[in-house]
PDB file of C-alpha atoms in Angstrom:
ATOM      1  CA  UNK A   2     159.471 -21.182 -50.730  1.00  0.00           C
ATOM      2  CA  UNK A   3     162.164 -18.679 -51.731  1.00  0.00           C
ATOM      3  CA  UNK A   4     161.765 -19.624 -55.382  1.00  0.00           C
ATOM      4  CA  UNK A   5     159.423 -18.520 -58.166  1.00  0.00           C
ATOM      5  CA  UNK A   6     156.509 -20.813 -58.997  1.00  0.00           C
ATOM      6  CA  UNK A   7     157.318 -20.621 -62.713  1.00  0.00           C
ATOM      7  CA  UNK A   8     156.559 -18.880 -65.970  1.00  0.00           C
ATOM      8  CA  UNK A   9     152.889 -19.193 -67.005  1.00  0.00           C
ATOM      9  CA  UNK A  10     151.063 -21.464 -64.578  1.00  0.00           C
ATOM     10  CA  UNK A  11     148.731 -22.961 -67.151  1.00  0.00           C
ATOM     11  CA  UNK A  12     146.743 -25.151 -64.765  1.00  0.00           C
ATOM     12  CA  UNK A  13     146.749 -26.814 -61.363  1.00  0.00           C
ATOM     13  CA  UNK A  14     145.327 -30.074 -60.052  1.00  0.00           C
ATOM     14  CA  UNK A  15     144.616 -31.255 -56.508  1.00  0.00           C
ATOM     15  CA  UNK A  16     145.458 -34.904 -55.828  1.00  0.00           C
ATOM     16  CA  UNK A  17     146.349 -36.840 -52.657  1.00  0.00           C
ATOM     17  CA  UNK A  18     146.803 -33.695 -50.547  1.00  0.00           C
ATOM     18  CA  UNK A  19     149.147 -32.195 -53.103  1.00  0.00           C
ATOM     19  CA  UNK A  20     148.749 -29.467 -55.696  1.00  0.00           C
ATOM     20  CA  UNK A  21     150.359 -30.070 -59.071  1.00  0.00           C
ATOM     21  CA  UNK A  22     151.034 -26.644 -60.622  1.00  0.00           C
ATOM     22  CA  UNK A  23     151.823 -26.934 -64.333  1.00  0.00           C
ATOM     23  CA  UNK A  24     154.319 -24.270 -65.466  1.00  0.00           C
ATOM     24  CA  UNK A  25     153.975 -24.095 -69.245  1.00  0.00           C
ATOM     25  CA  UNK A  26     156.928 -21.925 -70.257  1.00  0.00           C
ATOM     26  CA  UNK A  27     159.142 -23.219 -67.457  1.00  0.00           C
ATOM     27  CA  UNK A  28     158.646 -26.791 -68.711  1.00  0.00           C
ATOM     28  CA  UNK A  29     158.016 -28.246 -65.281  1.00  0.00           C
ATOM     29  CA  UNK A  30     155.422 -29.173 -62.675  1.00  0.00           C
ATOM     30  CA  UNK A  31     155.814 -27.877 -59.134  1.00  0.00           C
ATOM     31  CA  UNK A  32     154.333 -30.116 -56.441  1.00  0.00           C
ATOM     32  CA  UNK A  33     153.039 -28.170 -53.448  1.00  0.00           C
ATOM     33  CA  UNK A  34     151.851 -29.330 -50.039  1.00  0.00           C
ATOM     34  CA  UNK A  35     148.127 -28.571 -50.013  1.00  0.00           C
ATOM     35  CA  UNK A  36     148.003 -27.568 -46.353  1.00  0.00           C
ATOM     36  CA  UNK A  37     150.751 -24.931 -46.357  1.00  0.00           C
ATOM     37  CA  UNK A  38     151.763 -24.487 -50.034  1.00  0.00           C
ATOM     38  CA  UNK A  39     155.395 -25.368 -49.393  1.00  0.00           C
ATOM     39  CA  UNK A  40     157.199 -26.834 -52.384  1.00  0.00           C
ATOM     40  CA  UNK A  41     157.812 -30.585 -52.020  1.00  0.00           C
ATOM     41  CA  UNK A  42     159.508 -31.378 -55.317  1.00  0.00           C
ATOM     42  CA  UNK A  43     159.649 -30.564 -59.020  1.00  0.00           C
ATOM     43  CA  UNK A  44     158.967 -32.753 -62.053  1.00  0.00           C
ATOM     44  CA  UNK A  45     161.285 -31.663 -64.859  1.00  0.00           C
ATOM     45  CA  UNK A  46     161.799 -32.694 -68.467  1.00  0.00           C
ATOM     46  CA  UNK A  47     158.647 -31.438 -70.163  1.00  0.00           C
ATOM     47  CA  UNK A  48     158.563 -29.388 -73.326  1.00  0.00           C
ATOM     48  CA  UNK A  49     155.523 -27.166 -72.872  1.00  0.00           C
ATOM     49  CA  UNK A  50     153.148 -28.882 -70.399  1.00  0.00           C
ATOM     50  CA  UNK A  51     149.484 -27.886 -70.275  1.00  0.00           C
ATOM     51  CA  UNK A  52     147.240 -30.132 -68.151  1.00  0.00           C
ATOM     52  CA  UNK A  53     147.828 -32.843 -65.528  1.00  0.00           C
ATOM     53  CA  UNK A  54     145.579 -35.871 -64.999  1.00  0.00           C
ATOM     54  CA  UNK A  55     146.166 -38.603 -62.386  1.00  0.00           C
ATOM     55  CA  UNK A  56     145.321 -42.060 -63.717  1.00  0.00           C
ATOM     56  CA  UNK A  57     145.864 -43.799 -60.385  1.00  0.00           C
ATOM     57  CA  UNK A  58     147.984 -43.254 -57.277  1.00  0.00           C
ATOM     58  CA  UNK A  59     151.189 -44.015 -59.152  1.00  0.00           C
ATOM     59  CA  UNK A  60     150.648 -42.665 -62.666  1.00  0.00           C
ATOM     60  CA  UNK A  61     149.566 -39.438 -64.365  1.00  0.00           C
ATOM     61  CA  UNK A  62     149.317 -38.033 -67.883  1.00  0.00           C
ATOM     62  CA  UNK A  63     150.440 -34.532 -68.885  1.00  0.00           C
ATOM     63  CA  UNK A  64     149.364 -32.939 -72.151  1.00  0.00           C
ATOM     64  CA  UNK A  65     151.710 -30.690 -74.109  1.00  0.00           C
ATOM     65  CA  UNK A  66     151.714 -27.874 -76.613  1.00  0.00           C
ATOM     66  CA  UNK A  67     154.852 -28.678 -78.598  1.00  0.00           C
ATOM     67  CA  UNK A  68     156.077 -32.215 -77.878  1.00  0.00           C
ATOM     68  CA  UNK A  69     153.530 -34.071 -80.102  1.00  0.00           C
ATOM     69  CA  UNK A  70     153.032 -36.507 -77.259  1.00  0.00           C
ATOM     70  CA  UNK A  71     151.432 -36.965 -73.856  1.00  0.00           C
ATOM     71  CA  UNK A  72     153.977 -37.510 -71.088  1.00  0.00           C
ATOM     72  CA  UNK A  73     153.576 -40.399 -68.652  1.00  0.00           C
ATOM     73  CA  UNK A  74     154.608 -39.482 -65.100  1.00  0.00           C
ATOM     74  CA  UNK A  75     155.461 -41.831 -62.248  1.00  0.00           C
ATOM     75  CA  UNK A  76     153.948 -40.239 -59.138  1.00  0.00           C
ATOM     76  CA  UNK A  77     156.186 -42.231 -56.807  1.00  0.00           C
ATOM     77  CA  UNK A  78     159.465 -41.083 -58.320  1.00  0.00           C
ATOM     78  CA  UNK A  79     157.963 -37.824 -59.690  1.00  0.00           C
ATOM     79  CA  UNK A  80     159.657 -38.365 -63.019  1.00  0.00           C
ATOM     80  CA  UNK A  81     158.691 -38.807 -66.667  1.00  0.00           C
ATOM     81  CA  UNK A  82     158.844 -42.492 -67.520  1.00  0.00           C
ATOM     82  CA  UNK A  83     157.423 -42.542 -71.049  1.00  0.00           C
ATOM     83  CA  UNK A  84     155.155 -40.886 -73.563  1.00  0.00           C
ATOM     84  CA  UNK A  85     152.198 -41.530 -75.846  1.00  0.00           C
ATOM     85  CA  UNK A  86     152.771 -40.348 -79.402  1.00  0.00           C
ATOM     86  CA  UNK A  87     149.897 -38.136 -80.557  1.00  0.00           C
ATOM     87  CA  UNK A  88     151.484 -36.024 -83.311  1.00  0.00           C
ATOM     88  CA  UNK A  89     149.488 -33.041 -82.090  1.00  0.00           C
ATOM     89  CA  UNK A  90     149.040 -30.274 -79.554  1.00  0.00           C
ATOM     90  CA  UNK A  91     146.987 -31.741 -76.708  1.00  0.00           C
ATOM     91  CA  UNK A  92     144.925 -29.719 -74.238  1.00  0.00           C
ATOM     92  CA  UNK A  93     142.375 -30.711 -71.598  1.00  0.00           C
ATOM     93  CA  UNK A  94     141.758 -34.358 -70.794  1.00  0.00           C
ATOM     94  CA  UNK A  95     139.618 -36.470 -68.471  1.00  0.00           C
ATOM     95  CA  UNK A  96     139.382 -40.022 -67.187  1.00  0.00           C
ATOM     96  CA  UNK A  97     136.056 -41.851 -67.438  1.00  0.00           C
ATOM     97  CA  UNK A  98     135.411 -45.577 -66.919  1.00  0.00           C
ATOM     98  CA  UNK A  99     139.067 -46.589 -67.349  1.00  0.00           C
ATOM     99  CA  UNK A 100     139.435 -44.584 -70.555  1.00  0.00           C
ATOM    100  CA  UNK A 101     141.135 -41.237 -71.108  1.00  0.00           C
ATOM    101  CA  UNK A 102     139.698 -38.652 -73.501  1.00  0.00           C
ATOM    102  CA  UNK A 103     141.950 -35.870 -74.789  1.00  0.00           C
ATOM    103  CA  UNK A 104     141.381 -32.682 -76.795  1.00  0.00           C
ATOM    104  CA  UNK A 105     143.566 -32.728 -79.927  1.00  0.00           C
ATOM    105  CA  UNK A 106     143.931 -29.091 -80.986  1.00  0.00           C
ATOM    106  CA  UNK A 107     146.013 -29.812 -84.085  1.00  0.00           C
ATOM    107  CA  UNK A 108     143.878 -32.372 -85.888  1.00  0.00           C
ATOM    108  CA  UNK A 109     140.496 -31.436 -84.355  1.00  0.00           C
ATOM    109  CA  UNK A 110     139.997 -34.837 -82.783  1.00  0.00           C
ATOM    110  CA  UNK A 111     138.909 -36.326 -79.514  1.00  0.00           C
ATOM    111  CA  UNK A 112     141.666 -38.823 -78.705  1.00  0.00           C
ATOM    112  CA  UNK A 113     140.788 -42.028 -76.852  1.00  0.00           C
ATOM    113  CA  UNK A 114     143.517 -43.711 -74.791  1.00  0.00           C
ATOM    114  CA  UNK A 115     143.618 -46.978 -72.868  1.00  0.00           C
ATOM    115  CA  UNK A 116     145.547 -46.075 -69.702  1.00  0.00           C
ATOM    116  CA  UNK A 117     146.111 -49.739 -68.808  1.00  0.00           C
ATOM    117  CA  UNK A 118     148.706 -50.016 -71.595  1.00  0.00           C
ATOM    118  CA  UNK A 119     149.088 -46.325 -72.547  1.00  0.00           C
ATOM    119  CA  UNK A 120     147.916 -46.982 -76.101  1.00  0.00           C
ATOM    120  CA  UNK A 121     146.074 -44.514 -78.299  1.00  0.00           C
ATOM    121  CA  UNK A 122     143.170 -46.709 -79.407  1.00  0.00           C
ATOM    122  CA  UNK A 123     140.858 -44.388 -81.339  1.00  0.00           C
ATOM    123  CA  UNK A 124     140.067 -40.821 -82.360  1.00  0.00           C
ATOM    124  CA  UNK A 125     136.840 -39.067 -83.239  1.00  0.00           C
ATOM    125  CA  UNK A 126     136.635 -35.977 -85.438  1.00  0.00           C
ATOM    126  CA  UNK A 127     134.992 -33.077 -83.629  1.00  0.00           C
ATOM    127  CA  UNK A 128     134.951 -29.335 -84.351  1.00  0.00           C
ATOM    128  CA  UNK A 129     138.003 -27.186 -85.029  1.00  0.00           C
ATOM    129  CA  UNK A 130     140.238 -26.520 -82.015  1.00  0.00           C
ATOM    130  CA  UNK A 131     138.623 -28.522 -79.188  1.00  0.00           C
ATOM    131  CA  UNK A 132     139.843 -26.669 -76.102  1.00  0.00           C
ATOM    132  CA  UNK A 133     137.900 -27.981 -73.109  1.00  0.00           C
ATOM    133  CA  UNK A 134     136.015 -31.099 -72.044  1.00  0.00           C
ATOM    134  CA  UNK A 135     133.716 -32.041 -69.151  1.00  0.00           C
ATOM    135  CA  UNK A 136     131.477 -34.952 -68.097  1.00  0.00           C
ATOM    136  CA  UNK A 137     127.834 -34.435 -67.144  1.00  0.00           C
ATOM    137  CA  UNK A 138     125.583 -36.237 -64.672  1.00  0.00           C
ATOM    138  CA  UNK A 139     124.520 -38.709 -67.382  1.00  0.00           C
ATOM    139  CA  UNK A 140     128.143 -39.670 -68.108  1.00  0.00           C
ATOM    140  CA  UNK A 141     128.044 -37.873 -71.445  1.00  0.00           C
ATOM    141  CA  UNK A 142     131.091 -35.881 -72.520  1.00  0.00           C
ATOM    142  CA  UNK A 143     130.839 -32.295 -73.726  1.00  0.00           C
ATOM    143  CA  UNK A 144     133.601 -30.773 -75.876  1.00  0.00           C
ATOM    144  CA  UNK A 145     133.918 -27.076 -76.666  1.00  0.00           C
ATOM    145  CA  UNK A 146     135.452 -26.307 -80.065  1.00  0.00           C
ATOM    146  CA  UNK A 147     136.440 -22.681 -80.645  1.00  0.00           C
ATOM    147  CA  UNK A 148     136.450 -22.860 -84.447  1.00  0.00           C
ATOM    148  CA  UNK A 149     140.080 -21.767 -84.628  1.00  0.00           C
ATOM    149  CA  UNK A 150     141.035 -18.387 -86.033  1.00  0.00           C
ATOM    150  CA  UNK A 151     137.782 -17.812 -87.956  1.00  0.00           C
ATOM    151  CA  UNK A 152     138.316 -21.147 -89.710  1.00  0.00           C
ATOM    152  CA  UNK A 153     134.858 -22.508 -88.981  1.00  0.00           C
ATOM    153  CA  UNK A 154     131.824 -21.906 -86.818  1.00  0.00           C
ATOM    154  CA  UNK A 155     132.458 -22.862 -83.191  1.00  0.00           C
ATOM    155  CA  UNK A 156     130.712 -25.975 -81.930  1.00  0.00           C
ATOM    156  CA  UNK A 157     129.626 -27.480 -78.618  1.00  0.00           C
ATOM    157  CA  UNK A 158     129.488 -31.253 -78.941  1.00  0.00           C
ATOM    158  CA  UNK A 159     127.844 -33.933 -76.787  1.00  0.00           C
ATOM    159  CA  UNK A 160     129.623 -37.286 -77.087  1.00  0.00           C
ATOM    160  CA  UNK A 161     128.472 -40.694 -75.850  1.00  0.00           C
ATOM    161  CA  UNK A 162     131.565 -42.559 -74.578  1.00  0.00           C
ATOM    162  CA  UNK A 163     129.734 -45.896 -74.537  1.00  0.00           C
ATOM    163  CA  UNK A 164     128.920 -45.870 -78.239  1.00  0.00           C
ATOM    164  CA  UNK A 165     131.703 -43.433 -79.255  1.00  0.00           C
ATOM    165  CA  UNK A 166     129.141 -41.463 -81.214  1.00  0.00           C
ATOM    166  CA  UNK A 167     128.511 -37.717 -81.333  1.00  0.00           C
ATOM    167  CA  UNK A 168     124.922 -37.377 -80.131  1.00  0.00           C
ATOM    168  CA  UNK A 169     124.440 -33.643 -80.606  1.00  0.00           C
ATOM    169  CA  UNK A 170     126.267 -30.702 -82.177  1.00  0.00           C
ATOM    170  CA  UNK A 171     125.368 -27.142 -81.220  1.00  0.00           C
ATOM    171  CA  UNK A 172     126.733 -24.667 -83.772  1.00  0.00           C
ATOM    172  CA  UNK A 173     127.432 -21.075 -82.774  1.00  0.00           C
ATOM    173  CA  UNK A 174     125.964 -18.526 -85.201  1.00  0.00           C
ATOM    174  CA  UNK A 175     129.038 -16.347 -85.741  1.00  0.00           C
ATOM    175  CA  UNK A 176     132.392 -17.479 -87.132  1.00  0.00           C
ATOM    176  CA  UNK A 177     134.035 -14.620 -85.221  1.00  0.00           C
ATOM    177  CA  UNK A 178     133.028 -16.110 -81.876  1.00  0.00           C
ATOM    178  CA  UNK A 179     135.586 -18.089 -79.878  1.00  0.00           C
ATOM    179  CA  UNK A 180     133.939 -19.931 -76.949  1.00  0.00           C
ATOM    180  CA  UNK A 181     136.159 -21.587 -74.347  1.00  0.00           C
ATOM    181  CA  UNK A 182     136.507 -22.520 -70.669  1.00  0.00           C
ATOM    182  CA  UNK A 183     133.725 -25.092 -70.669  1.00  0.00           C
ATOM    183  CA  UNK A 184     132.942 -26.129 -67.095  1.00  0.00           C
ATOM    184  CA  UNK A 185     130.044 -27.430 -65.030  1.00  0.00           C
ATOM    185  CA  UNK A 186     128.369 -27.077 -61.649  1.00  0.00           C
ATOM    186  CA  UNK A 187     128.876 -29.597 -58.863  1.00  0.00           C
ATOM    187  CA  UNK A 188     125.894 -31.797 -59.744  1.00  0.00           C
ATOM    188  CA  UNK A 189     126.916 -31.674 -63.424  1.00  0.00           C
ATOM    189  CA  UNK A 190     123.530 -30.612 -64.749  1.00  0.00           C
ATOM    190  CA  UNK A 191     124.500 -27.145 -65.984  1.00  0.00           C
ATOM    191  CA  UNK A 192     127.195 -26.116 -68.453  1.00  0.00           C
ATOM    192  CA  UNK A 193     129.030 -22.808 -68.217  1.00  0.00           C
ATOM    193  CA  UNK A 194     131.387 -21.278 -70.761  1.00  0.00           C
ATOM    194  CA  UNK A 195     132.991 -18.027 -71.859  1.00  0.00           C
ATOM    195  CA  UNK A 196     132.175 -16.381 -75.164  1.00  0.00           C
ATOM    196  CA  UNK A 197     133.080 -12.763 -74.429  1.00  0.00           C
ATOM    197  CA  UNK A 198     130.351 -13.019 -71.772  1.00  0.00           C
ATOM    198  CA  UNK A 199     129.440 -15.866 -69.387  1.00  0.00           C
ATOM    199  CA  UNK A 200     126.800 -18.303 -70.624  1.00  0.00           C
ATOM    200  CA  UNK A 201     124.874 -21.020 -68.806  1.00  0.00           C
ATOM    201  CA  UNK A 202     123.166 -23.976 -70.482  1.00  0.00           C
ATOM    202  CA  UNK A 203     121.242 -26.930 -69.070  1.00  0.00           C
ATOM    203  CA  UNK A 204     122.494 -30.297 -70.337  1.00  0.00           C
ATOM    204  CA  UNK A 205     118.971 -31.092 -71.582  1.00  0.00           C
ATOM    205  CA  UNK A 206     118.597 -27.892 -73.610  1.00  0.00           C
ATOM    206  CA  UNK A 207     117.772 -28.265 -77.272  1.00  0.00           C
ATOM    207  CA  UNK A 208     119.681 -25.136 -78.299  1.00  0.00           C
ATOM    208  CA  UNK A 209     122.475 -22.843 -77.218  1.00  0.00           C
ATOM    209  CA  UNK A 210     121.435 -20.068 -74.819  1.00  0.00           C
ATOM    210  CA  UNK A 211     120.185 -16.979 -76.641  1.00  0.00           C
ATOM    211  CA  UNK A 212     121.402 -14.559 -73.973  1.00  0.00           C
ATOM    212  CA  UNK A 213     124.291 -14.442 -71.527  1.00  0.00           C
ATOM    213  CA  UNK A 214     124.078 -14.986 -67.777  1.00  0.00           C
ATOM    214  CA  UNK A 215     126.776 -12.384 -67.038  1.00  0.00           C
ATOM    215  CA  UNK A 216     127.768  -9.551 -69.366  1.00  0.00           C
ATOM    216  CA  UNK A 217     131.410  -8.526 -69.478  1.00  0.00           C
ATOM    217  CA  UNK A 218     130.693  -4.776 -69.237  1.00  0.00           C
ATOM    218  CA  UNK A 219     133.756  -4.092 -71.406  1.00  0.00           C
ATOM    219  CA  UNK A 220     135.993  -6.270 -69.243  1.00  0.00           C
ATOM    220  CA  UNK A 221     138.203  -8.924 -70.841  1.00  0.00           C
ATOM    221  CA  UNK A 222     136.764 -12.143 -69.432  1.00  0.00           C
ATOM    222  CA  UNK A 223     139.520 -14.767 -69.577  1.00  0.00           C
ATOM    223  CA  UNK A 224     139.053 -17.456 -66.903  1.00  0.00           C
ATOM    224  CA  UNK A 225     135.959 -19.121 -65.460  1.00  0.00           C
ATOM    225  CA  UNK A 226     135.311 -21.296 -62.412  1.00  0.00           C
ATOM    226  CA  UNK A 227     132.250 -22.553 -60.519  1.00  0.00           C
ATOM    227  CA  UNK A 228     132.493 -23.007 -56.743  1.00  0.00           C
ATOM    228  CA  UNK A 229     131.550 -26.668 -56.156  1.00  0.00           C
ATOM    229  CA  UNK A 230     130.049 -25.901 -52.722  1.00  0.00           C
ATOM    230  CA  UNK A 231     127.728 -22.956 -53.315  1.00  0.00           C
ATOM    231  CA  UNK A 232     127.657 -22.575 -57.097  1.00  0.00           C
ATOM    232  CA  UNK A 233     129.118 -19.090 -57.070  1.00  0.00           C
ATOM    233  CA  UNK A 234     130.710 -18.020 -60.351  1.00  0.00           C
ATOM    234  CA  UNK A 235     134.267 -16.712 -60.542  1.00  0.00           C
ATOM    235  CA  UNK A 236     135.374 -14.846 -63.647  1.00  0.00           C
ATOM    236  CA  UNK A 237     138.806 -13.365 -64.307  1.00  0.00           C
ATOM    237  CA  UNK A 238     139.515 -10.159 -66.196  1.00  0.00           C
ATOM    238  CA  UNK A 239     142.888 -10.120 -67.961  1.00  0.00           C
ATOM    239  CA  UNK A 240     142.410  -6.385 -68.748  1.00  0.00           C
ATOM    240  CA  UNK A 241     145.272  -5.683 -71.207  1.00  0.00           C
ATOM    241  CA  UNK A 242     147.347  -8.846 -70.525  1.00  0.00           C
ATOM    242  CA  UNK A 243     150.084  -6.623 -69.046  1.00  0.00           C
ATOM    243  CA  UNK A 244     148.811  -5.204 -65.776  1.00  0.00           C
ATOM    244  CA  UNK A 245     147.513  -7.250 -62.853  1.00  0.00           C
ATOM    245  CA  UNK A 246     144.074  -8.727 -63.421  1.00  0.00           C
ATOM    246  CA  UNK A 247     140.817  -8.737 -61.488  1.00  0.00           C
ATOM    247  CA  UNK A 248     138.556 -11.514 -60.204  1.00  0.00           C
ATOM    248  CA  UNK A 249     134.785 -11.000 -60.138  1.00  0.00           C
ATOM    249  CA  UNK A 250     132.727 -13.237 -57.857  1.00  0.00           C
ATOM    250  CA  UNK A 251     129.058 -13.619 -58.760  1.00  0.00           C
ATOM    251  CA  UNK A 252     126.144 -15.413 -57.172  1.00  0.00           C
ATOM    252  CA  UNK A 253     124.789 -18.500 -58.898  1.00  0.00           C
ATOM    253  CA  UNK A 254     122.148 -16.251 -60.462  1.00  0.00           C
ATOM    254  CA  UNK A 255     124.741 -13.835 -61.855  1.00  0.00           C
ATOM    255  CA  UNK A 256     124.722 -10.968 -59.333  1.00  0.00           C
ATOM    256  CA  UNK A 257     128.097  -9.421 -58.518  1.00  0.00           C
ATOM    257  CA  UNK A 258     129.132 -10.134 -54.906  1.00  0.00           C
ATOM    258  CA  UNK A 259     132.758  -9.099 -54.729  1.00  0.00           C
ATOM    259  CA  UNK A 260     135.861  -8.329 -56.751  1.00  0.00           C
ATOM    260  CA  UNK A 261     139.559  -8.363 -55.933  1.00  0.00           C
ATOM    261  CA  UNK A 262     142.936  -7.898 -57.610  1.00  0.00           C
ATOM    262  CA  UNK A 263     145.286 -10.741 -58.531  1.00  0.00           C
ATOM    263  CA  UNK A 264     148.360 -11.258 -60.719  1.00  0.00           C
ATOM    264  CA  UNK A 265     148.951 -10.888 -64.433  1.00  0.00           C
ATOM    265  CA  UNK A 266     146.624 -12.824 -66.800  1.00  0.00           C
ATOM    266  CA  UNK A 267     144.515 -14.835 -64.319  1.00  0.00           C
ATOM    267  CA  UNK A 268     143.557 -17.874 -66.341  1.00  0.00           C
ATOM    268  CA  UNK A 269     141.892 -20.554 -64.239  1.00  0.00           C
ATOM    269  CA  UNK A 270     140.586 -21.511 -60.804  1.00  0.00           C
ATOM    270  CA  UNK A 271     141.237 -24.403 -58.412  1.00  0.00           C
ATOM    271  CA  UNK A 272     138.806 -24.898 -55.526  1.00  0.00           C
ATOM    272  CA  UNK A 273     140.359 -26.665 -52.525  1.00  0.00           C
TER     273      UNK A 273
END
């Protein structure tokens, strides 16, 4: 492309044969052709974008670290056309049954948005610093809350979007822990997350797992992804956050298959 992708690619999303690469520090989203990775266009005007979510073929939401709002993007003109005031740092988000759910890192809420009119309609208090959110096979939402900087015990929360009630709260035993990167397998029956090591938990479990699936072996585990086809587990090692990182590929049962070098601070995975 003869141009840099951007400073800190926070996340990427595949939609309609395009890849939307969110460049946090560069305040833009680069749109790439999925088949050959050529740059098609750039969406400018963000403050510090974090995550991209298509609402339909013509509209998307983008969360932000510093703007205190979620940006509304027109996918036809590839431009910002409005915003939703949140008065907070927003992180991961998902669309379920015509409703958008957003992690509010500032106020420790789960924000609920009606995408038909772009109105913030409700919020639910969760744990401190909700950083990631997924949906399971039963259409329940799971939110990982890191606990902040030793502010509170981390929590994993199961939320019923139909009743807007927290059904279960799993509290981590150590305030020094900082779990993150909540994700799921393809059939959405197993939860995976990072907490120094890699942990796996069935959605029907009555308690947090007592032991890890994959130990870090003194590596700095930083990113986590589950291959939707074969269930293999990809974990990134940021090492010292200065030199190029490493990717470890494990079997679904946690056996190391392969490792390879990548760029600096590998943070997330996109399976095409």
